[in-house]
Tab-separated table of C-alpha atoms and ligand atoms in Angstrom:
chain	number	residue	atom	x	y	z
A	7	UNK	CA	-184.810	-100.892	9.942
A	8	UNK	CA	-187.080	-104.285	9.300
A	9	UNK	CA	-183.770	-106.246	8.568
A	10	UNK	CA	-181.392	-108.343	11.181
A	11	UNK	CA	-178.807	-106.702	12.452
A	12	UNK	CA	-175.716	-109.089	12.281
A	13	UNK	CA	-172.323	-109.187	11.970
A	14	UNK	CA	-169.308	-110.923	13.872
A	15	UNK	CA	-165.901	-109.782	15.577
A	16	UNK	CA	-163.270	-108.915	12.871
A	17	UNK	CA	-159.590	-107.995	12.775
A	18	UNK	CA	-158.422	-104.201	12.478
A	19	UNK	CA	-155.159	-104.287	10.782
A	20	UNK	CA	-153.081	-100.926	10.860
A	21	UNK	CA	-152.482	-101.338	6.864
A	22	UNK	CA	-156.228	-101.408	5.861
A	23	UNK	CA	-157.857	-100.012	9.197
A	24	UNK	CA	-161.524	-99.540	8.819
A	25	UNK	CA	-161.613	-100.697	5.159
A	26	UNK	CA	-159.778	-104.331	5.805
A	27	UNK	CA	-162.743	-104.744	8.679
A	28	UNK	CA	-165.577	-103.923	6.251
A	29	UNK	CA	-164.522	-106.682	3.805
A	30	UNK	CA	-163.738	-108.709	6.138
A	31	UNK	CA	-167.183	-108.595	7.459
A	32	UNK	CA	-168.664	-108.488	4.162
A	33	UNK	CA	-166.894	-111.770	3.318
A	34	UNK	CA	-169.393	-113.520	5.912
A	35	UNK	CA	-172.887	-111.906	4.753
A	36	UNK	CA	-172.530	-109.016	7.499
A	37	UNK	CA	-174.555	-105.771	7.490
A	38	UNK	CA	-172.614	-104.969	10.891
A	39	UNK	CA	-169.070	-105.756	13.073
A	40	UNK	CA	-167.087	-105.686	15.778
A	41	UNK	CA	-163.294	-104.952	16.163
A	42	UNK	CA	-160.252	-103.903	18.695
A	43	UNK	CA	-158.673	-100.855	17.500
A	44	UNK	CA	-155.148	-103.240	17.519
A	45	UNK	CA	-154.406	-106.602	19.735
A	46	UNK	CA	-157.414	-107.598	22.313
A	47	UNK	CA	-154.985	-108.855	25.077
A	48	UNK	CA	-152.803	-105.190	25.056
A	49	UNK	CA	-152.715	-101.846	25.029
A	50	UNK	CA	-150.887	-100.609	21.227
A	51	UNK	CA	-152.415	-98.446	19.379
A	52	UNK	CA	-151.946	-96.495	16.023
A	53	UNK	CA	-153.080	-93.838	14.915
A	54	UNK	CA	-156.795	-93.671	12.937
A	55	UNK	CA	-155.827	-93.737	9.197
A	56	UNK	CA	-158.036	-91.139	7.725
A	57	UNK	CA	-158.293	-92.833	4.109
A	58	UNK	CA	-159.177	-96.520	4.634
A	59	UNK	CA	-161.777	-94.795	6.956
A	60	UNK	CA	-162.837	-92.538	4.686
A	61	UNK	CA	-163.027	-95.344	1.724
A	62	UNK	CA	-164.978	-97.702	4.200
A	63	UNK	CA	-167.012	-95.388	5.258
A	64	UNK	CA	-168.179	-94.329	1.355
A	65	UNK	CA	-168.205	-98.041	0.618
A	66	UNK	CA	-170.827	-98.505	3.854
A	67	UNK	CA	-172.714	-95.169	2.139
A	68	UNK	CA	-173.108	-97.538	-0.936
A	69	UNK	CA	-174.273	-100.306	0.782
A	70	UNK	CA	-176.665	-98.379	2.640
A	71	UNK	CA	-174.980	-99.803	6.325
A	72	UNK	CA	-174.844	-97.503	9.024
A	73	UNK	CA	-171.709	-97.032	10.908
A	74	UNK	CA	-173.857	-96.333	13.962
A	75	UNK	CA	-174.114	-100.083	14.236
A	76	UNK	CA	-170.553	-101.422	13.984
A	77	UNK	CA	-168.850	-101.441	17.484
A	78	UNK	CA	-165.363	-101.069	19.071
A	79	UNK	CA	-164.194	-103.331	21.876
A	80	UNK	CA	-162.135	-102.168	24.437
A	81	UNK	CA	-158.833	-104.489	25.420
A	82	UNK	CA	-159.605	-106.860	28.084
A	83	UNK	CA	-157.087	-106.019	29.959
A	84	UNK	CA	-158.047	-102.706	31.146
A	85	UNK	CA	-159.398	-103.121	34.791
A	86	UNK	CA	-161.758	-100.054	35.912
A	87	UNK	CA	-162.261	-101.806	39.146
A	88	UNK	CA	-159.256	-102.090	41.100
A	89	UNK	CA	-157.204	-99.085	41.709
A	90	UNK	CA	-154.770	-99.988	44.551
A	91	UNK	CA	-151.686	-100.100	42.016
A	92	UNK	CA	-152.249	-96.041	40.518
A	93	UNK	CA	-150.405	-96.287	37.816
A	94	UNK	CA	-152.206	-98.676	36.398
A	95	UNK	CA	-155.537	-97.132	36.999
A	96	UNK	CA	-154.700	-94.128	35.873
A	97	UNK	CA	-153.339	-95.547	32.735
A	98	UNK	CA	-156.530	-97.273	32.446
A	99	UNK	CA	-158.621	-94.062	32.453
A	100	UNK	CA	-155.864	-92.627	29.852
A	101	UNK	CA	-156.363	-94.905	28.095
A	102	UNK	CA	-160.069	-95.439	27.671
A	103	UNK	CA	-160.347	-91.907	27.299
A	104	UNK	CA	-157.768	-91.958	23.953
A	105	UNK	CA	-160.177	-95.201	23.109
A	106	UNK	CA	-163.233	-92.841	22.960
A	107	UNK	CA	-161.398	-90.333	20.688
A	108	UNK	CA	-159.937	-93.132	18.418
A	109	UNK	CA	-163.879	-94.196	18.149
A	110	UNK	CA	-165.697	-90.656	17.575
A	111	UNK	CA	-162.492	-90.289	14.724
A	112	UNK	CA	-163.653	-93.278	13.316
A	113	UNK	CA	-167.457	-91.787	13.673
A	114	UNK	CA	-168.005	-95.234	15.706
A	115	UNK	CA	-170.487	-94.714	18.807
A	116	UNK	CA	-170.590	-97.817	20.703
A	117	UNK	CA	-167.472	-98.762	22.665
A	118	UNK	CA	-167.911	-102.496	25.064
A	119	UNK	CA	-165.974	-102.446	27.758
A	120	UNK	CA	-165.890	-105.069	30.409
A	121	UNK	CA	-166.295	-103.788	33.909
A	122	UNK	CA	-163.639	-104.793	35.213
A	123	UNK	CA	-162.246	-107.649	38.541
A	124	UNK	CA	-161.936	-105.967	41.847
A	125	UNK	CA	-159.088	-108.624	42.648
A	126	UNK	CA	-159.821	-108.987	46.133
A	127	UNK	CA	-161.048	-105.413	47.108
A	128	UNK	CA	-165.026	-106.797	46.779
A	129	UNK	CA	-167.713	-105.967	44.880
A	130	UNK	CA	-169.142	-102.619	46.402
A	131	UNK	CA	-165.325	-101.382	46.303
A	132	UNK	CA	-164.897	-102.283	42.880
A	133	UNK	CA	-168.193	-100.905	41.632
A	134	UNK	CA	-167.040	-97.636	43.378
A	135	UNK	CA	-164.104	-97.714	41.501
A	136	UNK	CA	-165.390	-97.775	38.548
A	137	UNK	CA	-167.894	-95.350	38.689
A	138	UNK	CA	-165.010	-93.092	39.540
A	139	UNK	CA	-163.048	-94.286	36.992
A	140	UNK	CA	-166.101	-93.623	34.420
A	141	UNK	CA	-166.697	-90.770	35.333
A	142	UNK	CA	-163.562	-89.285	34.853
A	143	UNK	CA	-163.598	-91.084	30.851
A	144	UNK	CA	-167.311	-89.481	30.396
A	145	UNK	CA	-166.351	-86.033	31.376
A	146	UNK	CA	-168.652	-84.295	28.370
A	147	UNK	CA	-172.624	-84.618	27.916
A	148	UNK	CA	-171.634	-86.222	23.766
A	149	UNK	CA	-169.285	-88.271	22.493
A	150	UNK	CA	-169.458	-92.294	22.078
A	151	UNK	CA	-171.227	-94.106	24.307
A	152	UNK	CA	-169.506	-96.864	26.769
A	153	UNK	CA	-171.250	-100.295	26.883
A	154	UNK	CA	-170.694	-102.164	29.795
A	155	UNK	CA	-170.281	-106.161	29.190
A	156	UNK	CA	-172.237	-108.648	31.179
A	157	UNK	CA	-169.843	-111.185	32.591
A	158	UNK	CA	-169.973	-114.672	32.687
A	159	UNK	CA	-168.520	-114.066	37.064
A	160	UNK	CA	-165.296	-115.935	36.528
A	161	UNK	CA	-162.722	-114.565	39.403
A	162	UNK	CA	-163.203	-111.520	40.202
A	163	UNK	CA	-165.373	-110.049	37.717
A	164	UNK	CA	-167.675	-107.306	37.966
A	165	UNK	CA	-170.889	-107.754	35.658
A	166	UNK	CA	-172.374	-110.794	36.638
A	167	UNK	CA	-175.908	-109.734	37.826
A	168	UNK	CA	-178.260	-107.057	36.301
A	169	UNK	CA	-177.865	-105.386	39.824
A	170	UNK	CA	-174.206	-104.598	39.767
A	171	UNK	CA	-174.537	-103.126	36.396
A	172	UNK	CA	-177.518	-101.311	37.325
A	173	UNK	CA	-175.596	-99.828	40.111
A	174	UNK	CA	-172.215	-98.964	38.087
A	175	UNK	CA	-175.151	-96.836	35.868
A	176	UNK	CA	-176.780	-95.449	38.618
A	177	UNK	CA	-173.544	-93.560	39.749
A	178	UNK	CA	-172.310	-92.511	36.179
A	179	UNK	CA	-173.618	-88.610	35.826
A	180	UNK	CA	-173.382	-88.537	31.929
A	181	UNK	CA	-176.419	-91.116	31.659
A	182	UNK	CA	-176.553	-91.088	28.162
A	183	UNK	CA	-172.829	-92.194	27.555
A	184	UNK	CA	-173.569	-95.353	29.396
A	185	UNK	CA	-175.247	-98.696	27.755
A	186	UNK	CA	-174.457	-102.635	28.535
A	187	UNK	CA	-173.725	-105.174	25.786
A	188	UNK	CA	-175.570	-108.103	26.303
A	189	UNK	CA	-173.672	-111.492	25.891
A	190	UNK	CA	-175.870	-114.562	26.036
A	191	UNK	CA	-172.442	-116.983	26.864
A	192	UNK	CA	-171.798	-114.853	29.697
A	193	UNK	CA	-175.164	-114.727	30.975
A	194	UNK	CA	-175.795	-118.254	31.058
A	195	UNK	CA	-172.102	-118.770	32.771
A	196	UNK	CA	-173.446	-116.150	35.299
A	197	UNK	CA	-176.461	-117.993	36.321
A	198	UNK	CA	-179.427	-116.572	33.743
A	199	UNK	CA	-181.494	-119.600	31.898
A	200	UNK	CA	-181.799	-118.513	28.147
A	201	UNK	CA	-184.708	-121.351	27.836
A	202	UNK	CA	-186.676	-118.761	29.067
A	203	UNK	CA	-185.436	-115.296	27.283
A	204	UNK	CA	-188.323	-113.395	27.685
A	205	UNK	CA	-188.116	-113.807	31.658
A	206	UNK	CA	-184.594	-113.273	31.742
A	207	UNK	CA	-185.116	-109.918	29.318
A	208	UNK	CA	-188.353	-108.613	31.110
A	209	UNK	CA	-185.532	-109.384	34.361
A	210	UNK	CA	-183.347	-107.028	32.366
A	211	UNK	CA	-185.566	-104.123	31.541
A	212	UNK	CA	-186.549	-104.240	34.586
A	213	UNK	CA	-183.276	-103.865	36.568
A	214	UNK	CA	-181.550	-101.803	33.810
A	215	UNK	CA	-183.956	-100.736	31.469
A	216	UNK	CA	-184.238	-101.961	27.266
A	217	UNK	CA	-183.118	-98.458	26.599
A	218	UNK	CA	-179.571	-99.420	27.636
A	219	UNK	CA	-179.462	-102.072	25.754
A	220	UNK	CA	-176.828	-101.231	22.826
A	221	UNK	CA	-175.736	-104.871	21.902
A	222	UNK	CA	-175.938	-108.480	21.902
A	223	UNK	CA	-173.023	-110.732	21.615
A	224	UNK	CA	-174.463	-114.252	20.237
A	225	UNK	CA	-172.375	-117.194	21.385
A	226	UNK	CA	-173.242	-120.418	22.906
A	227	UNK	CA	-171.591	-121.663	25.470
A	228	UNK	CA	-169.187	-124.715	26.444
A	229	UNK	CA	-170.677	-124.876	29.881
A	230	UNK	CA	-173.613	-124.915	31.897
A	231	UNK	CA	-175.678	-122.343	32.985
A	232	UNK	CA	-174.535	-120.845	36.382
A	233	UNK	CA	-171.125	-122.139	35.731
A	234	UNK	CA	-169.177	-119.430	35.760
A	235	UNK	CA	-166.762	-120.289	33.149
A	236	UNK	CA	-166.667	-118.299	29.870
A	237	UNK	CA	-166.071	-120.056	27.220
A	238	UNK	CA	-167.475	-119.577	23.834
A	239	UNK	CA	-169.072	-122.873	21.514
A	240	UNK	CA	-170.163	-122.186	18.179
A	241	UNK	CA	-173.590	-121.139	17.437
A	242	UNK	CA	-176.090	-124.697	18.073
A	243	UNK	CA	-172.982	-126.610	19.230
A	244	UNK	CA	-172.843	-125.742	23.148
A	245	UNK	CA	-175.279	-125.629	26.279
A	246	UNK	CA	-177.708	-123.399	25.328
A	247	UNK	CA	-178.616	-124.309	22.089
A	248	UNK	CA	-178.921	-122.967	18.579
A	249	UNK	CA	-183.163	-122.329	18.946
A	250	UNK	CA	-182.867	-120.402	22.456
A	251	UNK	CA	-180.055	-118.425	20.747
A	252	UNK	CA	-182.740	-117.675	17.446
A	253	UNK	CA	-184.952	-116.279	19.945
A	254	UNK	CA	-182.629	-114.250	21.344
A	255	UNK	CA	-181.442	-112.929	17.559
A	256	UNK	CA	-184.967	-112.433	16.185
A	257	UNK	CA	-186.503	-111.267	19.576
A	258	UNK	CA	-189.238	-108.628	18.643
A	259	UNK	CA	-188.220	-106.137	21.086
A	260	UNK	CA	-184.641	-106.370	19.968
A	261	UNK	CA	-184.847	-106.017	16.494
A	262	UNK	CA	-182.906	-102.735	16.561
A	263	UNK	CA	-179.823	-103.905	18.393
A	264	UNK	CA	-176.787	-105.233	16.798
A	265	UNK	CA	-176.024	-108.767	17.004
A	266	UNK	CA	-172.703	-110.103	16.832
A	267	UNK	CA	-170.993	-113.432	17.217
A	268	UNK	CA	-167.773	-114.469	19.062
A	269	UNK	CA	-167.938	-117.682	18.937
A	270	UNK	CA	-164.763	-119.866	18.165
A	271	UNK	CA	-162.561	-120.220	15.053
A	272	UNK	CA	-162.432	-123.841	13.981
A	273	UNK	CA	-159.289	-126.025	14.040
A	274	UNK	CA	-157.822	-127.572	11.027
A	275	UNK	CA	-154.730	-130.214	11.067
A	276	UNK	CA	-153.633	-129.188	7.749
A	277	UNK	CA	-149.959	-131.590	6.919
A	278	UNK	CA	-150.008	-132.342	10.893
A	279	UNK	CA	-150.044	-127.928	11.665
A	280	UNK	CA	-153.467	-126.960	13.575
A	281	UNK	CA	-154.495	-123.850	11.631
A	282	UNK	CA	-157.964	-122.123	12.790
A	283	UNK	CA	-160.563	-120.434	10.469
A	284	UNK	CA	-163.338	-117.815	11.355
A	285	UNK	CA	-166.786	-119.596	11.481
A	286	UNK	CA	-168.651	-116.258	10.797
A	287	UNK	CA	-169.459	-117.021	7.538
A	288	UNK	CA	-171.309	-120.050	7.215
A	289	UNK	CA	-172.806	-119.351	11.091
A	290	UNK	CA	-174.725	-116.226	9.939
A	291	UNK	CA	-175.676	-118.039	6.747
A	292	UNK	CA	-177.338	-120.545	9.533
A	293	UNK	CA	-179.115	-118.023	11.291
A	294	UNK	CA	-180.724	-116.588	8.117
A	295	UNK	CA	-181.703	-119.780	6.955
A	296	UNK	CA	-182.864	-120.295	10.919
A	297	UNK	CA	-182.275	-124.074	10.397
A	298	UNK	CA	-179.382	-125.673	12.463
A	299	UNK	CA	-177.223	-127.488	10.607
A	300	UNK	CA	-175.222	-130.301	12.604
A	301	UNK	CA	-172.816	-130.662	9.681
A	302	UNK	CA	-171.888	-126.726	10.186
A	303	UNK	CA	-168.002	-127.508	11.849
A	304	UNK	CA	-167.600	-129.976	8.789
A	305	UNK	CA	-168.201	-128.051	6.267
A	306	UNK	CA	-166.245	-124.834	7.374
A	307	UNK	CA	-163.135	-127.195	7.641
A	308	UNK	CA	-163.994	-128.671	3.648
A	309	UNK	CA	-164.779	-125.499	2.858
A	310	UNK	CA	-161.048	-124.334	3.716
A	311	UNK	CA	-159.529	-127.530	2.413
B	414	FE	FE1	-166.236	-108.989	25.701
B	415	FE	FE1	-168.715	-110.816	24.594
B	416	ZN	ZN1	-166.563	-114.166	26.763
């Protein structure tokens, strides 16, 4: 496929499942998306509703998009890397494993997870932890694949360097169940200067390998690189800048990975109540045009009004 890759995070409602998220996406000039099978921030989940899947799926037929490239995101709040409370780790693993099934139901075959926050125990404990805990979730040769999320290294987190992903996918024995999503705000929080992409990706093919890369989540950032932070600017509007992030996007040796964008909804005092609307729309139509536009948050708030 010659064509960009794009598409954005978008809801997954229990009423309209897989169907509500294709509109959705197809409301901002997608060809690809991103959802949580219910809330990001917990762990309740329906079951997959076999029509709406079955009508998106026919409606992405028609289109000619593959579901291949729309991706599932894991709740944040699953931590692989700590297990000193069992319960919780073992729920953890229960869990992820159901989130596998709900995605090969779905015929979805990219799941992000992030790696997890060792809370204390250290890095080299947590990355043991959640090789162990992997391993258990990737107990067959098939099935979807997880991608591990680069981390921006607030806390805890597990993620931040090529290295300690490299290692989590050194000690996971079903290699190809195991990919890393790519997030360019998290990167640059971690320490990795997107004015120079092609360093920091020959740095990543060489410590992980292009092969495992599965996806790229496009956001600029709110703060500087090395920072540490994670948090999400719209695309052009934050520290790394709207052409580093086009390089990043229409990269040559990434022209077969999903991109998909995070960035912030946009605030609106509408009769003195703050409501916030999705930015998708009119950033992707930026990125296609590949022309910033410094007008962009002013026009998706007249756009709504
Ligand atoms: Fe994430
Ligand atoms: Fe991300
Ligand atoms: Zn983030």
């Amino acid at each position: 496929m010659d064509q960009l890759i794009i598409g954005s995070h978008v809801s997954y409602g229990s009423k309209d499942g897989l169907m509500g998220s294709l509109e959705e996406a197809l409301s901002y000039g997608a060809n690809t998306f991103m959802f949580y099978t219910g809330a990001p921030q917990n762990t309740t989940r329906g079951p997959i509703d076999e029509k709406t899947t079955q009508k998106a799926k026919a409606k992405m037929l028609e289109l000619g998009l593959d579901i291949k490239e729309v991706i599932i995101h894991a709740p944040y709040i699953v931590n692989l890397a700590n297990d000193q409370d069992h319960e919780k780790y073992s729920f953890a693993i229960n869990f992820l494993k159901q989130e596998l099934q709900r995605a090969a139901k779905l015929g979805i075959e990219k799941v992000v997870l992030h790696p997890g926050s060792h809370v204390g125990l250290g890095t080299k404990t947590g990355i043991s932890n959640i090789i162990k805990g992997l391993n258990e979730i990737l107990d067959t040769p098939d099935g979807p694949i997880i991608c591990l999320e680069t981390m921006a290294g607030k806390g805890t987190e597990i993620g931040r360097t090529f290295e300690e992903l490299a290692a989590i996918i050194k000690g996971i024995k079903e290699q190809k169940r195991i990919m890393v999503c790519l997030d360019t705000c998290h990167i640059n929080d971690a320490g990795y200067d997107l004015k120079n992409f092609d360093h920091v990706l020959a740095e990543f093919d060489h410590i992980i390998g292009l092969d495992k890369l599965a996806c790229v989540h496009v956001n600029d950032s709110k703060n500087a690189c090395g920072a540490h932070k994670d948090r999400h600017a719209n695309i052009g509007f934050g520290t790394i800048g709207f052409d580093n992030l086009l390089k990043v996007i229409y990269h040559e040796k990434l022209k077969e990975v999903p991109k998909i964008l995070e960035t912030p909804y946009v605030s609106v005092t509408e009769e003195s109540k703050d409501r916030t609307y999705p930015p998708y729309k009119q950033e992707i139509a930026m990125i296609k045009a590949q022309k910033f536009n410094a007008n962009l948050i002013e026009q998706i708030r007249n756009y709504h009004k």
